[in-house]
């Protein structure tokens, strides 16, 4: 389909955005679609729009309907199967929205929904009630109200700019948002949530990085799902951001049939470390409408964590969380390494399942303190506990 495109066009992010595949007719010229996919694409009403960048489409296996990249962006008929457990607002964000486009759930940090658009749409989007609906971005008046709210809440020291994908905005607009947030004295750190290095790595340009680095300390959380997303283009994009001094973290949603096994996740995490992305969160899939076919049982995530801790670099181990329905926020889950507390000893198990004991400090009233000056090294405190 893009045989005649020049390399300059292909590497131009605006060309990529303009040439996204958004219709059944276009898509069927590139992929051999299954009836389930055709059905999912045809029924447009009430679904998240479909859009795939030519770059991301080029990574998809045209023959394999189970291709893990394909399943993330091509609708299937299952998307229209509603189940009673589905929720319009799966993490209860609306209830924590004091001003439009701002979610204030935790004491010291807020989330800003900078835009409702993305360059490609993940079928399991947790914010599909907003995202892609009428893609708009924060306007001047809304930004002012968001900043007024943050200015009036001195406890807010961390602002997470997300969406949609904030890097789908033009450099000028992103800068307007960052500048406004930076001008608030008590905002210590700013974070950007994005999937651009995966869907459109060409978006990470030298000009963008030069602009971003003026707003340090700035962090970025990048959404990755599968090791096959780590291409030379993605590597370059992450390297540019990291070279711009932006610490990079990853966020991954566990998805049935896509990445829900320990070997795929471990490969992803280790490869992320190679491109200087530090694994941050592994998410249980939220209860967004029409996503039940993507969800795994909680035990899948816990079992994957069991196969990570101790088996790979601690740096490569993310935190597995459930963003709880009803607005409870992120709840970490992990295998239990604590077995019991018996007679002042903590009974623990390690990653191999071996049992160890850690004697806790004896009750302070019973601690016998004795002067043993002769045993203390030069300059050390002279009180030793026996
Ligand atoms: C995830 C999230 C944050 C950030 O949480 P961290 O654990 O600090 O990364 C902040 N606000 C909302 C509403 C969130 O969902």
PDB file of C-alpha atoms and ligand atoms in Angstrom, residues 91 93 96 102-106 108-112 127 157-158 160 191 221 251 280-281 283 321 323 329-330, ligand 1:
ATOM      1  CA  UNK A  91     -11.502   3.341  37.770  1.00  0.00           C
ATOM      2  CA  UNK A  93     -12.281   8.844  37.701  1.00  0.00           C
ATOM      3  CA  UNK A  96     -12.444  12.425  41.546  1.00  0.00           C
ATOM      4  CA  UNK A 102      -8.211  16.868  36.112  1.00  0.00           C
ATOM      5  CA  UNK A 103      -8.354  13.736  38.287  1.00  0.00           C
ATOM      6  CA  UNK A 104      -7.324  14.246  41.900  1.00  0.00           C
ATOM      7  CA  UNK A 105      -7.234  10.904  43.673  1.00  0.00           C
ATOM      8  CA  UNK A 106      -4.047  10.830  45.724  1.00  0.00           C
ATOM      9  CA  UNK A 108       0.051  14.876  46.458  1.00  0.00           C
ATOM     10  CA  UNK A 109      -0.433  14.221  42.756  1.00  0.00           C
ATOM     11  CA  UNK A 110      -2.958  14.763  39.999  1.00  0.00           C
ATOM     12  CA  UNK A 111      -3.663  13.490  36.522  1.00  0.00           C
ATOM     13  CA  UNK A 112      -4.348  15.936  33.687  1.00  0.00           C
ATOM     14  CA  UNK A 127     -10.492   5.683  29.167  1.00  0.00           C
ATOM     15  CA  UNK A 157       3.770  18.238  43.997  1.00  0.00           C
ATOM     16  CA  UNK A 158       3.488  15.805  41.072  1.00  0.00           C
ATOM     17  CA  UNK A 160       0.887  13.499  35.464  1.00  0.00           C
ATOM     18  CA  UNK A 191       5.279  13.195  34.191  1.00  0.00           C
ATOM     19  CA  UNK A 221       5.837   6.573  31.414  1.00  0.00           C
ATOM     20  CA  UNK A 251       3.451   0.564  31.894  1.00  0.00           C
ATOM     21  CA  UNK A 280       7.207   0.587  36.414  1.00  0.00           C
ATOM     22  CA  UNK A 281       3.726  -0.935  36.466  1.00  0.00           C
ATOM     23  CA  UNK A 283      -1.582  -3.633  35.224  1.00  0.00           C
ATOM     24  CA  UNK A 321      -1.391  -3.397  40.346  1.00  0.00           C
ATOM     25  CA  UNK A 323      -6.576  -0.023  39.542  1.00  0.00           C
ATOM     26  CA  UNK A 329      -6.706   3.711  43.153  1.00  0.00           C
ATOM     27  CA  UNK A 330      -3.873   1.351  42.380  1.00  0.00           C
TER      28      UNK A 330
HETATM   29  C1  LIG B   1      -1.945   6.195  38.311  1.00  0.00           C
HETATM   30  C2  LIG B   1      -2.456   7.479  38.754  1.00  0.00           C
HETATM   31  C3  LIG B   1      -1.605   8.429  39.355  1.00  0.00           C
HETATM   32  C4  LIG B   1      -0.138   8.182  39.559  1.00  0.00           C
HETATM   33  O1  LIG B   1       0.070   7.138  40.452  1.00  0.00           O
HETATM   34  P1  LIG B   1       1.554   6.672  40.827  1.00  0.00           P
HETATM   35  O2  LIG B   1       1.379   5.429  41.614  1.00  0.00           O
HETATM   36  O3  LIG B   1       2.172   7.792  41.599  1.00  0.00           O
HETATM   37  O4  LIG B   1       2.275   6.459  39.523  1.00  0.00           O
HETATM   38  C5  LIG B   1      -2.163   9.609  39.769  1.00  0.00           C
HETATM   39  N1  LIG B   1      -3.475   9.864  39.636  1.00  0.00           N
HETATM   40  C6  LIG B   1      -4.309   8.980  39.079  1.00  0.00           C
HETATM   41  C7  LIG B   1      -5.753   9.314  38.979  1.00  0.00           C
HETATM   42  C8  LIG B   1      -3.825   7.763  38.610  1.00  0.00           C
HETATM   43  O5  LIG B   1      -4.677   6.883  38.038  1.00  0.00           O
END
